[in-house]
Each structure stands twice: as C-alpha cells, then as structure tokens.
Amino acid sequence: MLISNPWPAVIARSAAGAAFFLFVGLVSGYLLEVIAVGAVILLSYNLLQLYRLEAWLRLSRKRRPPRAGGLWGNVFDGLDRRHQRQRVRRYRLVRLLRRFRESVDAMPDGTIVLTGSGEMDWWNHLATRYLGLHWPQDRGQRIANLIRHPDFASYLERGDPSSAVKIPSPQDSRRTLEIRIVPYGQDQQLLLARDVSELHRLETMRRDFVANISHELRTPLTVLRGMSEQLSEIDDLGPADLERPLTLMEQQIERMTRLVDDLLLLSRLETEAPATPRSLVNFSNMLEDIVEEARAMSGGAHVINLIVDDDVTVAGDEEELRSAFLNLLSNAVKYTERDGRIDVRWFEAAGGACLTVADTGRGIPLHHLPRLTERFYRVDSGRASRNGGTGLGLAIVKHVLSRHSARLEVTSEVGEGSTFSAIFPVYERLDAAPNALQTGEP
Ligand code: ADP
C-alpha cells in the first residue's frame, strides 16, 4: 500500500492553528496567554498519542494499534505494518525450522547438528536413542566428551568427511553404529549415526563362515597331500598313463592349499586386532630374504634388483609385512615375461617411507586399477589361474598395509610395466634424533 506524505497537511494544519491562536490573541488583547493555551493543547495532544503508542507497544502488540488521524495515524499505521511483516516473516521461519526438524526426525539416521568446534547444537530422536543424549542438558557439550570410544576419537582426529567409523552404541553394545561427520553451511557439521547392526552381523557371519570352512578344509587337504606324496614315491605305479593325472592332482592340491592358507590369513587380518607394541622392522634383512625367494621362483628368468635405505624403518608386524611384500614381488615375477626386469626399492619419499616393486611386465589397463585389491578380481583370469595365483594376493596386501596405516598405489602402462608402491606416512629414520617419529603427511 502506498503511504501518502503527511507533511504538507501537517504544515498546513499547524499554520492554520497558529494563525487562529494569533488572531484570537490579537483580537482579545491576551496574545501571550492565548499562545500558551495553544501550546499546552498541542503538547497534551502529543503526550496523549505518545502514551497510547507506548501502552500499545508495552501491553499487547497483537491488538490493532490505536486509531489517530494525521501524523500520528501515519506513525501508528507504519509501525503496525512493519510489525505485521515481521510476524509473517517469523511465522514462516518457525514453520521452516519445524519442517526441517520434522524431516530430520523422520530420517532413518541419528542426526546431530554440531558447531564448528564440535559442540552439540541440536539432534533428532534417533540420535537420542542411539547415543543416549539428554535434551536439553547435553546441549552445548562437546561430542568427544559424550562418545568416548577410542576409534571415534581417532576418527575425529583424522577429520576425514569421506570416511566413517563403526563403533558399538554407547546405549546398547549389541547395536553397531556407523558414524560419519560431514561439514555443511558456514562452519557447521552434521553427525550421522546409522544402525548397521544387521549388516555387521551378516559380515561377521560371512567372515566366520570363510574362516571355519577354510579351517575345515585343511585336514582333508593334508591327508590328500600325504597320500599323493606316498603315491608319487612308489616306483612301479602301474600303467604309465597314471603319471600325468597324479601330477595334476598334486598341482591342484598345492593350489588349494595355497588358497586355504590365503583365506585363513585374510580372515585373521580382518578379525584380529594388530599386535601391540610393535618393534622396528629390519627392512634390509626382510627384503633380501624376499628377493631371494622371488629369484628362486623366477628361476633366472628375470633380473631382480634391490636397493634399500637401511636408515628408514617402520614399527610393524614383520610376518605380515613379509607376506604382503612377497605377494607384490611374486606378482611381478608371475606377470612379467622372460628376461624382464624387476626393481625393488625401499626409500624415504616426500609422502613417507616407500616400498616400490616396479616390473617391465605386460602392464594393467587403467580401468582395472581401482578394483585390483578386491578378492578374486583378476585382469586376465585364465592367465592368473595358470600362474597359480589365488586371486587374494592384493587383498592381503591392502589389509596388511591398512593395519600399518599405510596405503597401496598402483601405476601401470600396458606393454611397459607396472609399479606397486606401499607408502607408510608414519616411519622412523634411524640416523635422526632419538625417538623422532617422521611423518610424511603434508
Ligand atoms: P593373483 O593371485 O591372481 O595374482 P592378486 O590379488 O595378487 O591375485 O592380483 C590380482 C590381479 O592383478 C592379478 O590376477 C593380475 O591380473 C593383476 N596383477 C597383479 N600384479 C600384477 C603385475 N605386477 N603386473 C600385471 N598384472 C598384475
């Protein structure tokens, strides 16, 4: 609505009033007295309007404003309009907030709104149920003080929104929660807690099943191997055409034994916590042994070089690291043609301590690289089986490295070769000051 400018009317009315009092004053001969009476009337009128305005603002702004004409009418109407607009805006905001809270409440995840410094601002009822929060007592508390699981503490420390952490619910240890913290808005964070108990139960069942079946297969395999060895020791086995099936049988028993061993190792790596404390690994000795084994595997078909920086080391589980690196090296032997070259290097790089196994083999097409560490994933399954691979080697490597806070990087060019790098961001330099822990993190 367009508000008209009241000032011309106000000035005209004031001028008419002043002229009237001036005229009466002059005619009656009491000019000063008449002007004083006029001033008192004007002052009283304005005081009365001020009183009505103040009473309206103080007592109830929900009622209609007092009615008045002229300038005061404009003031009352203007204030009322502004007030109405604010009320509508507030109402809309409240409705928006209510809808936001209702939708967050309807989410199947526990959700907590956190400030940038990790204090809890608001949460939905599932967060209350999963994490045992109390409204409003816990408001403003730091989330780290309420969820005290060590895995959650190190997750907070890492501050990586792309990852999540699985912990038992502080309310009910049978419930497994997957917690993820994502940043949003301006310096705020959203904590999402999902109940993954069923998934966790199935995962545990799968692991147990694989571990049990591998274990059960061990005994019959040992018996079969013993029998095949006995058969092969017999000089006069009978018809000559039994020789080949026997050799094949031995090869398959050998392969199955490797498969069962790898499955058992993998399920141990998945289920058992890493041993602590860990001692510093002598990489020089370990890598020399592994390279010797690889040379025996290669049977002189490849040139295998080793370069080791003796001063760089990592605190870890030597047995686990040995099996991971042997897998990398035996892959290089398996997938590199005769007369190829394999370089093994242990050195300090910009991102941390690094083991690289570089070969001049046939290489791996780029689109296979992200899936290489999946169990039984093979680039060329026929060739891999012929090479005696179990399909579990790189899965084992990945698990071992993650238990050492390390990662695997693969670069490859078809026809040129591949380089597998195990990078340990946390390592030690033996020639550095005592107890100096190096970190390759930027
Ligand atoms: P496998 O027992 O089949 O070797 P791995 O998990 O060790 O299983 O490796 C997975 C697949 O990755 C292999 O089947 C092979 O196709 C590919 N691969 C691994 N290392 C190399 C390498 N150095 N050169 C080429 N391909 C490789």
GROMACS .gro file of C-alpha atoms and ligand atoms in nm:
model
  469
    1MET     CA    1   0.000   0.000   0.000
    2LEU     CA    2   0.129   0.346  -0.092
    3ILE     CA    3   0.156   0.578   0.211
    4SER     CA    4   0.091   0.941   0.131
    5ASN     CA    5   0.332   1.205   0.253
    6PRO     CA    6   0.157   1.367   0.557
    7TRP     CA    7   0.386   1.667   0.586
    8PRO     CA    8   0.207   1.915   0.355
    9ALA     CA    9  -0.120   1.858   0.552
   10VAL     CA   10   0.067   1.878   0.885
   11ILE     CA   11   0.232   2.207   0.789
   12ALA     CA   12  -0.100   2.349   0.659
   13ARG     CA   13  -0.285   2.244   0.978
   14SER     CA   14  -0.009   2.382   1.203
   15ALA     CA   15  -0.006   2.712   1.010
   16ALA     CA   16  -0.391   2.737   1.033
   17GLY     CA   17  -0.377   2.660   1.411
   18ALA     CA   18  -0.100   2.918   1.468
   19ALA     CA   19  -0.295   3.180   1.262
   20PHE     CA   20  -0.611   3.104   1.463
   21PHE     CA   21  -0.439   3.149   1.802
   22LEU     CA   22  -0.258   3.458   1.675
   23PHE     CA   23  -0.588   3.606   1.558
   24VAL     CA   24  -0.771   3.526   1.884
   25GLY     CA   25  -0.473   3.660   2.086
   26LEU     CA   26  -0.458   3.983   1.889
   27VAL     CA   27  -0.838   4.038   1.896
   28SER     CA   28  -0.870   3.960   2.269
   29GLY     CA   29  -0.554   4.151   2.366
   30TYR     CA   30  -0.420   3.840   2.551
   31LEU     CA   31  -0.168   3.727   2.287
   32LEU     CA   32   0.082   3.555   2.520
   33GLU     CA   33  -0.184   3.378   2.723
   34VAL     CA   34  -0.366   3.251   2.411
   35ILE     CA   35  -0.034   3.126   2.262
   36ALA     CA   36   0.043   2.949   2.594
   37VAL     CA   37  -0.302   2.782   2.591
   38GLY     CA   38  -0.245   2.672   2.228
   39ALA     CA   39   0.099   2.529   2.320
   40VAL     CA   40  -0.048   2.338   2.620
   41ILE     CA   41  -0.323   2.190   2.398
   42LEU     CA   42  -0.064   2.084   2.135
   43LEU     CA   43   0.168   1.934   2.397
   44SER     CA   44  -0.118   1.748   2.570
   45TYR     CA   45  -0.240   1.604   2.240
   46ASN     CA   46   0.109   1.476   2.151
   47LEU     CA   47   0.162   1.340   2.504
   48LEU     CA   48  -0.169   1.157   2.482
   49GLN     CA   49  -0.069   0.994   2.149
   50LEU     CA   50   0.272   0.902   2.290
   51TYR     CA   51   0.101   0.745   2.590
   52ARG     CA   52  -0.131   0.540   2.361
   53LEU     CA   53   0.167   0.432   2.149
   54GLU     CA   54   0.373   0.328   2.450
   55ALA     CA   55   0.074   0.141   2.604
   56TRP     CA   56   0.016  -0.044   2.275
   57LEU     CA   57   0.380  -0.143   2.241
   58ARG     CA   58   0.406  -0.243   2.605
   59LEU     CA   59   0.079  -0.423   2.667
   60SER     CA   60  -0.019  -0.604   2.354
   61ARG     CA   61   0.118  -0.570   2.012
   62LYS     CA   62  -0.124  -0.837   1.897
   63ARG     CA   63  -0.415  -0.589   1.919
   64ARG     CA   64  -0.483  -0.338   1.649
   65PRO     CA   65  -0.285  -0.015   1.704
   66PRO     CA   66  -0.466   0.293   1.847
   67ARG     CA   67  -0.651   0.495   1.591
   68ALA     CA   68  -0.546   0.852   1.525
   69GLY     CA   69  -0.555   1.096   1.242
   70GLY     CA   70  -0.279   1.293   1.074
   71LEU     CA   71   0.087   1.236   1.151
   72TRP     CA   72   0.021   1.012   1.450
   73GLY     CA   73  -0.213   0.798   1.243
   74ASN     CA   74   0.068   0.751   0.992
   75VAL     CA   75   0.313   0.660   1.270
   76PHE     CA   76   0.070   0.403   1.419
   77ASP     CA   77  -0.012   0.251   1.080
   78GLY     CA   78   0.354   0.240   0.975
   79LEU     CA   79   0.457   0.064   1.296
   80ASP     CA   80   0.166  -0.175   1.267
   81ARG     CA   81   0.253  -0.266   0.909
   82ARG     CA   82   0.616  -0.324   0.998
   83HIS     CA   83   0.511  -0.535   1.291
   84GLN     CA   84   0.276  -0.744   1.076
   85ARG     CA   85   0.553  -0.804   0.824
   86GLN     CA   86   0.787  -0.919   1.100
   87ARG     CA   87   0.521  -1.151   1.235
   88VAL     CA   88   0.468  -1.312   0.895
   89ARG     CA   89   0.844  -1.349   0.848
   90ARG     CA   90   0.886  -1.501   1.193
   91TYR     CA   91   0.596  -1.735   1.134
   92ARG     CA   92   0.749  -1.851   0.805
   93LEU     CA   93   1.086  -1.905   0.971
   94VAL     CA   94   0.930  -2.102   1.254
   95ARG     CA   95   0.740  -2.313   1.002
   96LEU     CA   96   1.059  -2.373   0.801
   97LEU     CA   97   1.251  -2.470   1.115
   98ARG     CA   98   0.969  -2.700   1.223
   99ARG     CA   99   0.962  -2.864   0.881
  100PHE     CA  100   1.343  -2.904   0.887
  101ARG     CA  101   1.325  -3.065   1.231
  102GLU     CA  102   1.036  -3.288   1.130
  103SER     CA  103   1.220  -3.407   0.819
  104VAL     CA  104   1.542  -3.466   1.016
  105ASP     CA  105   1.336  -3.651   1.276
  106ALA     CA  106   1.187  -3.870   1.003
  107MET     CA  107   1.533  -3.964   0.875
  108PRO     CA  108   1.637  -4.322   0.941
  109ASP     CA  109   1.970  -4.198   1.083
  110GLY     CA  110   2.056  -4.041   1.416
  111THR     CA  111   2.148  -3.681   1.330
  112ILE     CA  112   2.329  -3.422   1.541
  113VAL     CA  113   2.392  -3.063   1.437
  114LEU     CA  114   2.740  -2.969   1.560
  115THR     CA  115   2.913  -2.633   1.575
  116GLY     CA  116   3.249  -2.597   1.401
  117SER     CA  117   3.426  -2.676   1.728
  118GLY     CA  118   3.223  -2.995   1.784
  119GLU     CA  119   2.963  -2.876   2.035
  120MET     CA  120   2.616  -3.026   2.004
  121ASP     CA  121   2.352  -2.777   1.900
  122TRP     CA  122   2.050  -2.993   1.819
  123TRP     CA  123   1.970  -3.360   1.749
  124ASN     CA  124   1.682  -3.582   1.642
  125HIS     CA  125   1.513  -3.853   1.847
  126LEU     CA  126   1.711  -4.136   1.685
  127ALA     CA  127   2.035  -3.971   1.799
  128THR     CA  128   1.885  -3.964   2.147
  129ARG     CA  129   1.809  -4.336   2.121
  130TYR     CA  130   2.138  -4.446   1.964
  131LEU     CA  131   2.373  -4.227   2.166
  132GLY     CA  132   2.182  -4.175   2.492
  133LEU     CA  133   2.170  -3.797   2.471
  134HIS     CA  134   1.958  -3.585   2.705
  135TRP     CA  135   1.775  -3.276   2.584
  136PRO     CA  136   1.845  -3.001   2.682
  137GLN     CA  137   2.111  -3.095   2.942
  138ASP     CA  138   2.362  -3.216   2.682
  139ARG     CA  139   2.319  -2.915   2.456
  140GLY     CA  140   2.650  -2.730   2.414
  141GLN     CA  141   2.852  -3.036   2.524
  142ARG     CA  142   3.141  -3.145   2.305
  143ILE     CA  143   3.064  -3.463   2.114
  144ALA     CA  144   3.411  -3.600   2.202
  145ASN     CA  145   3.313  -3.592   2.571
  146LEU     CA  146   2.999  -3.795   2.513
  147ILE     CA  147   3.123  -4.061   2.269
  148ARG     CA  148   3.441  -4.187   2.427
  149HIS     CA  149   3.519  -4.487   2.208
  150PRO     CA  150   3.891  -4.478   2.102
  151ASP     CA  151   3.803  -4.546   1.736
  152PHE     CA  152   3.570  -4.246   1.739
  153ALA     CA  153   3.841  -4.030   1.899
  154SER     CA  154   4.090  -4.117   1.624
  155TYR     CA  155   3.817  -4.063   1.361
  156LEU     CA  156   3.762  -3.712   1.499
  157GLU     CA  157   4.136  -3.653   1.494
  158ARG     CA  158   4.161  -3.760   1.130
  159GLY     CA  159   3.873  -3.527   1.038
  160ASP     CA  160   3.809  -3.700   0.706
  161PRO     CA  161   3.444  -3.646   0.597
  162SER     CA  162   3.474  -3.906   0.321
  163SER     CA  163   3.528  -4.186   0.572
  164ALA     CA  164   3.313  -4.331   0.851
  165VAL     CA  165   3.377  -4.520   1.173
  166LYS     CA  166   3.197  -4.823   1.317
  167ILE     CA  167   3.151  -4.832   1.693
  168PRO     CA  168   2.914  -5.004   1.935
  169SER     CA  169   2.628  -4.782   2.054
  170PRO     CA  170   2.705  -4.632   2.399
  171GLN     CA  171   2.342  -4.711   2.486
  172ASP     CA  172   2.333  -5.074   2.375
  173SER     CA  173   2.657  -5.257   2.297
  174ARG     CA  174   2.468  -5.506   2.074
  175ARG     CA  175   2.389  -5.226   1.834
  176THR     CA  176   2.664  -5.129   1.585
  177LEU     CA  177   2.665  -4.772   1.461
  178GLU     CA  178   2.835  -4.633   1.155
  179ILE     CA  179   2.917  -4.271   1.228
  180ARG     CA  180   3.010  -4.008   0.972
  181ILE     CA  181   3.066  -3.635   1.023
  182VAL     CA  182   3.012  -3.406   0.724
  183PRO     CA  183   3.064  -3.029   0.711
  184TYR     CA  184   2.775  -2.808   0.599
  185GLY     CA  185   2.671  -2.442   0.591
  186GLN     CA  186   2.909  -2.196   0.745
  187ASP     CA  187   3.140  -2.373   0.984
  188GLN     CA  188   2.883  -2.632   1.095
  189GLN     CA  189   2.890  -3.008   1.092
  190LEU     CA  190   2.634  -3.283   1.075
  191LEU     CA  191   2.695  -3.610   1.258
  192LEU     CA  192   2.506  -3.901   1.103
  193ALA     CA  193   2.477  -4.226   1.301
  194ARG     CA  194   2.336  -4.525   1.112
  195ASP     CA  195   2.237  -4.855   1.270
  196VAL     CA  196   2.439  -5.117   1.078
  197SER     CA  197   2.395  -5.399   1.331
  198GLU     CA  198   2.230  -5.631   1.079
  199LEU     CA  199   2.496  -5.563   0.817
  200HIS     CA  200   2.765  -5.609   1.080
  201ARG     CA  201   2.609  -5.938   1.191
  202LEU     CA  202   2.599  -6.067   0.832
  203GLU     CA  203   2.957  -5.952   0.774
  204THR     CA  204   3.071  -6.132   1.089
  205MET     CA  205   2.880  -6.442   0.979
  206ARG     CA  206   3.046  -6.429   0.637
  207ARG     CA  207   3.391  -6.391   0.792
  208ASP     CA  208   3.330  -6.672   1.039
  209PHE     CA  209   3.196  -6.893   0.765
  210VAL     CA  210   3.502  -6.838   0.543
  211ALA     CA  211   3.737  -6.886   0.838
  212ASN     CA  212   3.560  -7.205   0.950
  213ILE     CA  213   3.533  -7.362   0.609
  214SER     CA  214   3.899  -7.286   0.534
  215HIS     CA  215   3.994  -7.440   0.864
  216GLU     CA  216   3.781  -7.748   0.799
  217LEU     CA  217   3.937  -7.792   0.453
  218ARG     CA  218   4.286  -7.804   0.596
  219THR     CA  219   4.264  -8.156   0.742
  220PRO     CA  220   4.132  -8.335   0.431
  221LEU     CA  221   4.386  -8.145   0.223
  222THR     CA  222   4.673  -8.259   0.446
  223VAL     CA  223   4.550  -8.618   0.413
  224LEU     CA  224   4.522  -8.587   0.035
  225ARG     CA  225   4.867  -8.435   0.007
  226GLY     CA  226   5.016  -8.712   0.221
  227MET     CA  227   4.853  -8.976   0.000
  228SER     CA  228   4.962  -8.816  -0.325
  229GLU     CA  229   5.318  -8.795  -0.191
  230GLN     CA  230   5.306  -9.162  -0.098
  231LEU     CA  231   5.176  -9.250  -0.444
  232SER     CA  232   5.448  -9.049  -0.617
  233GLU     CA  233   5.713  -9.233  -0.415
  234ILE     CA  234   5.602  -9.572  -0.547
  235ASP     CA  235   5.849  -9.678  -0.818
  236ASP     CA  236   5.624  -9.909  -1.010
  237LEU     CA  237   5.286  -9.738  -1.003
  238GLY     CA  238   5.141  -9.943  -1.283
  239PRO     CA  239   5.027  -9.808  -1.615
  240ALA     CA  240   5.230  -9.504  -1.734
  241ASP     CA  241   4.915  -9.304  -1.808
  242LEU     CA  242   4.860  -9.268  -1.430
  243GLU     CA  243   5.161  -9.038  -1.405
  244ARG     CA  244   5.002  -8.729  -1.557
  245PRO     CA  245   4.677  -8.742  -1.351
  246LEU     CA  246   4.893  -8.783  -1.043
  247THR     CA  247   5.100  -8.475  -1.127
  248LEU     CA  248   4.783  -8.276  -1.197
  249MET     CA  249   4.639  -8.395  -0.869
  250GLU     CA  250   4.949  -8.278  -0.683
  251GLN     CA  251   4.934  -7.937  -0.853
  252GLN     CA  252   4.567  -7.889  -0.765
  253ILE     CA  253   4.624  -7.998  -0.404
  254GLU     CA  254   4.909  -7.748  -0.390
  255ARG     CA  255   4.688  -7.473  -0.532
  256MET     CA  256   4.403  -7.549  -0.298
  257THR     CA  257   4.639  -7.547  -0.001
  258ARG     CA  258   4.763  -7.201  -0.103
  259LEU     CA  259   4.405  -7.082  -0.142
  260VAL     CA  260   4.306  -7.210   0.202
  261ASP     CA  261   4.618  -7.056   0.357
  262ASP     CA  262   4.546  -6.719   0.194
  263LEU     CA  263   4.180  -6.730   0.304
  264LEU     CA  264   4.284  -6.805   0.661
  265LEU     CA  265   4.543  -6.527   0.657
  266LEU     CA  266   4.289  -6.282   0.518
  267SER     CA  267   4.027  -6.366   0.777
  268ARG     CA  268   4.290  -6.334   1.052
  269LEU     CA  269   4.387  -5.991   0.918
  270GLU     CA  270   4.020  -5.889   0.911
  271THR     CA  271   3.925  -6.008   1.256
  272GLU     CA  272   4.228  -5.988   1.483
  273ALA     CA  273   4.345  -5.655   1.620
  274PRO     CA  274   4.705  -5.567   1.524
  275ALA     CA  275   4.957  -5.684   1.783
  276THR     CA  276   5.098  -5.412   2.009
  277PRO     CA  277   5.357  -5.291   2.089
  278ARG     CA  278   5.530  -5.323   1.755
  279SER     CA  279   5.902  -5.333   1.708
  280LEU     CA  280   6.106  -5.170   1.433
  281VAL     CA  281   6.136  -5.396   1.130
  282ASN     CA  282   6.475  -5.466   0.974
  283PHE     CA  283   6.376  -5.396   0.614
  284SER     CA  284   6.718  -5.474   0.477
  285ASN     CA  285   6.715  -5.836   0.604
  286MET     CA  286   6.350  -5.890   0.527
  287LEU     CA  287   6.369  -5.761   0.169
  288GLU     CA  288   6.688  -5.957   0.095
  289ASP     CA  289   6.508  -6.278   0.202
  290ILE     CA  290   6.204  -6.195  -0.007
  291VAL     CA  291   6.411  -6.109  -0.314
  292GLU     CA  292   6.595  -6.441  -0.272
  293GLU     CA  293   6.261  -6.623  -0.269
  294ALA     CA  294   6.146  -6.431  -0.578
  295ARG     CA  295   6.472  -6.517  -0.758
  296ALA     CA  296   6.409  -6.885  -0.678
  297MET     CA  297   6.053  -6.850  -0.812
  298SER     CA  298   6.176  -6.680  -1.127
  299GLY     CA  299   6.442  -6.950  -1.182
  300GLY     CA  300   6.672  -6.700  -1.352
  301ALA     CA  301   6.409  -6.579  -1.598
  302HIS     CA  302   6.418  -6.219  -1.465
  303VAL     CA  303   6.673  -5.969  -1.344
  304ILE     CA  304   6.570  -5.871  -0.990
  305ASN     CA  305   6.741  -5.569  -0.828
  306LEU     CA  306   6.715  -5.450  -0.471
  307ILE     CA  307   6.802  -5.105  -0.332
  308VAL     CA  308   6.742  -5.044   0.040
  309ASP     CA  309   6.791  -4.735   0.256
  310ASP     CA  310   6.898  -4.904   0.583
  311ASP     CA  311   6.815  -4.597   0.790
  312VAL     CA  312   6.446  -4.594   0.706
  313THR     CA  313   6.219  -4.820   0.905
  314VAL     CA  314   5.866  -4.870   1.030
  315ALA     CA  315   5.729  -5.013   1.355
  316GLY     CA  316   5.519  -5.307   1.247
  317ASP     CA  317   5.447  -5.678   1.228
  318GLU     CA  318   5.733  -5.832   1.033
  319GLU     CA  319   5.544  -6.150   0.940
  320GLU     CA  320   5.252  -5.955   0.796
  321LEU     CA  321   5.477  -5.716   0.603
  322ARG     CA  322   5.681  -6.008   0.473
  323SER     CA  323   5.373  -6.181   0.330
  324ALA     CA  324   5.245  -5.856   0.174
  325PHE     CA  325   5.574  -5.772   0.005
  326LEU     CA  326   5.625  -6.130  -0.109
  327ASN     CA  327   5.284  -6.111  -0.277
  328LEU     CA  328   5.386  -5.794  -0.463
  329LEU     CA  329   5.714  -5.947  -0.572
  330SER     CA  330   5.570  -6.283  -0.672
  331ASN     CA  331   5.307  -6.099  -0.881
  332ALA     CA  332   5.586  -5.910  -1.056
  333VAL     CA  333   5.754  -6.244  -1.133
  334LYS     CA  334   5.426  -6.406  -1.242
  335TYR     CA  335   5.315  -6.124  -1.468
  336THR     CA  336   5.649  -6.029  -1.627
  337GLU     CA  337   5.771  -6.211  -1.935
  338ARG     CA  338   6.104  -6.389  -1.953
  339ASP     CA  339   6.412  -6.161  -1.948
  340GLY     CA  340   6.207  -5.884  -1.788
  341ARG     CA  341   6.343  -5.666  -1.510
  342ILE     CA  342   6.209  -5.614  -1.158
  343ASP     CA  343   6.331  -5.332  -0.931
  344VAL     CA  344   6.258  -5.336  -0.560
  345ARG     CA  345   6.331  -5.015  -0.366
  346TRP     CA  346   6.285  -4.914  -0.003
  347PHE     CA  347   6.345  -4.542   0.047
  348GLU     CA  348   6.226  -4.219   0.204
  349ALA     CA  349   5.993  -4.027  -0.030
  350ALA     CA  350   5.801  -3.699   0.009
  351GLY     CA  351   5.483  -3.875   0.128
  352GLY     CA  352   5.659  -4.113   0.372
  353ALA     CA  353   5.866  -4.431   0.366
  354CYS     CA  354   5.803  -4.617   0.043
  355LEU     CA  355   5.847  -4.968  -0.097
  356THR     CA  356   5.819  -4.988  -0.474
  357VAL     CA  357   5.811  -5.301  -0.686
  358ALA     CA  358   5.848  -5.198  -1.049
  359ASP     CA  359   5.837  -5.451  -1.330
  360THR     CA  360   5.866  -5.442  -1.708
  361GLY     CA  361   5.573  -5.679  -1.746
  362ARG     CA  362   5.265  -5.658  -1.967
  363GLY     CA  363   5.102  -5.386  -1.753
  364ILE     CA  364   4.741  -5.344  -1.647
  365PRO     CA  365   4.475  -5.143  -1.837
  366LEU     CA  366   4.377  -4.831  -1.640
  367HIS     CA  367   4.013  -4.926  -1.577
  368HIS     CA  368   4.117  -5.237  -1.380
  369LEU     CA  369   4.332  -5.047  -1.130
  370PRO     CA  370   4.058  -4.937  -0.883
  371ARG     CA  371   3.936  -5.299  -0.843
  372LEU     CA  372   4.269  -5.481  -0.820
  373THR     CA  373   4.258  -5.526  -0.441
  374GLU     CA  374   3.913  -5.690  -0.444
  375ARG     CA  375   3.912  -6.058  -0.360
  376PHE     CA  376   3.938  -6.284  -0.665
  377TYR     CA  377   3.950  -5.988  -0.903
  378ARG     CA  378   4.167  -6.075  -1.198
  379VAL     CA  379   4.263  -5.880  -1.506
  380ASP     CA  380   4.304  -6.198  -1.709
  381SER     CA  381   4.156  -6.487  -1.514
  382GLY     CA  382   4.286  -6.763  -1.744
  383ARG     CA  383   4.641  -6.639  -1.722
  384ALA     CA  384   4.621  -6.573  -1.347
  385SER     CA  385   4.499  -6.929  -1.278
  386ARG     CA  386   4.768  -7.075  -1.499
  387ASN     CA  387   5.022  -6.876  -1.299
  388GLY     CA  388   4.894  -7.040  -0.984
  389GLY     CA  389   4.754  -6.720  -0.834
  390THR     CA  390   4.482  -6.744  -0.570
  391GLY     CA  391   4.327  -6.404  -0.652
  392LEU     CA  392   4.375  -6.299  -0.291
  393GLY     CA  393   4.731  -6.160  -0.300
  394LEU     CA  394   4.650  -5.791  -0.340
  395ALA     CA  395   4.357  -5.813  -0.095
  396ILE     CA  396   4.609  -5.940   0.162
  397VAL     CA  397   4.849  -5.656   0.071
  398LYS     CA  398   4.572  -5.398   0.119
  399HIS     CA  399   4.474  -5.534   0.461
  400VAL     CA  400   4.830  -5.558   0.586
  401LEU     CA  401   4.904  -5.202   0.475
  402SER     CA  402   4.591  -5.059   0.633
  403ARG     CA  403   4.690  -5.232   0.960
  404HIS     CA  404   5.013  -5.032   0.934
  405SER     CA  405   4.832  -4.704   0.845
  406ALA     CA  406   4.989  -4.736   0.502
  407ARG     CA  407   4.836  -4.739   0.154
  408LEU     CA  408   4.890  -4.906  -0.182
  409GLU     CA  409   4.930  -4.705  -0.503
  410VAL     CA  410   4.950  -4.865  -0.847
  411THR     CA  411   5.066  -4.710  -1.171
  412SER     CA  412   5.080  -4.910  -1.488
  413GLU     CA  413   5.115  -4.882  -1.861
  414VAL     CA  414   5.007  -5.160  -2.091
  415GLY     CA  415   5.309  -5.313  -2.262
  416GLU     CA  416   5.553  -5.113  -2.045
  417GLY     CA  417   5.510  -5.248  -1.692
  418SER     CA  418   5.360  -5.176  -1.352
  419THR     CA  419   5.477  -5.015  -1.029
  420PHE     CA  420   5.318  -5.111  -0.697
  421SER     CA  421   5.405  -4.869  -0.415
  422ALA     CA  422   5.339  -4.928  -0.046
  423ILE     CA  423   5.352  -4.588   0.126
  424PHE     CA  424   5.395  -4.556   0.504
  425PRO     CA  425   5.319  -4.197   0.609
  426VAL     CA  426   5.447  -4.268   0.962
  427TYR     CA  427   5.802  -4.407   0.977
  428GLU     CA  428   6.133  -4.363   1.151
  429ARG     CA  429   6.479  -4.260   1.042
  430LEU     CA  430   6.743  -4.442   1.243
  431ASP     CA  431   7.003  -4.167   1.185
  432ALA     CA  432   6.763  -3.894   1.309
  433ALA     CA  433   6.743  -3.771   1.670
  434PRO     CA  434   6.635  -4.048   1.912
  435ASN     CA  435   6.258  -4.107   1.926
  436ALA     CA  436   6.199  -3.878   1.628
  437LEU     CA  437   5.894  -4.011   1.450
  438GLN     CA  438   5.876  -3.897   1.090
  439THR     CA  439   5.553  -3.827   0.918
  440GLY     CA  440   5.509  -3.782   0.550
  441GLU     CA  441   5.169  -3.615   0.590
  442PRO     CA  442   5.162  -3.266   0.442
  443ADP     P1  443   4.652  -6.336  -0.825
  443ADP     O1  444   4.669  -6.441  -0.725
  443ADP     O2  445   4.553  -6.369  -0.932
  443ADP     O3  446   4.780  -6.285  -0.875
  443ADP     P2  447   4.633  -6.081  -0.691
  443ADP     O4  448   4.531  -6.030  -0.597
  443ADP     O5  449   4.772  -6.092  -0.641
  443ADP     O6  450   4.577  -6.219  -0.744
  443ADP     O7  451   4.631  -5.990  -0.820
  443ADP     C1  452   4.509  -5.957  -0.880
  443ADP     C2  453   4.526  -5.938  -1.030
  443ADP     O8  454   4.604  -5.821  -1.054
  443ADP     C3  455   4.602  -6.049  -1.095
  443ADP     O9  456   4.517  -6.154  -1.133
  443ADP     C4  457   4.662  -5.981  -1.217
  443ADP    O10  458   4.569  -5.981  -1.323
  443ADP     C5  459   4.683  -5.837  -1.171
  443ADP     N1  460   4.824  -5.808  -1.132
  443ADP     C6  461   4.876  -5.809  -1.009
  443ADP     N2  462   5.007  -5.775  -1.011
  443ADP     C7  463   5.038  -5.753  -1.140
  443ADP     C8  464   5.158  -5.713  -1.209
  443ADP     N3  465   5.272  -5.689  -1.145
  443ADP     N4  466   5.151  -5.699  -1.344
  443ADP     C9  467   5.036  -5.720  -1.410
  443ADP     N5  468   4.920  -5.758  -1.352
  443ADP    C10  469   4.919  -5.774  -1.219
   0.00000   0.00000   0.00000
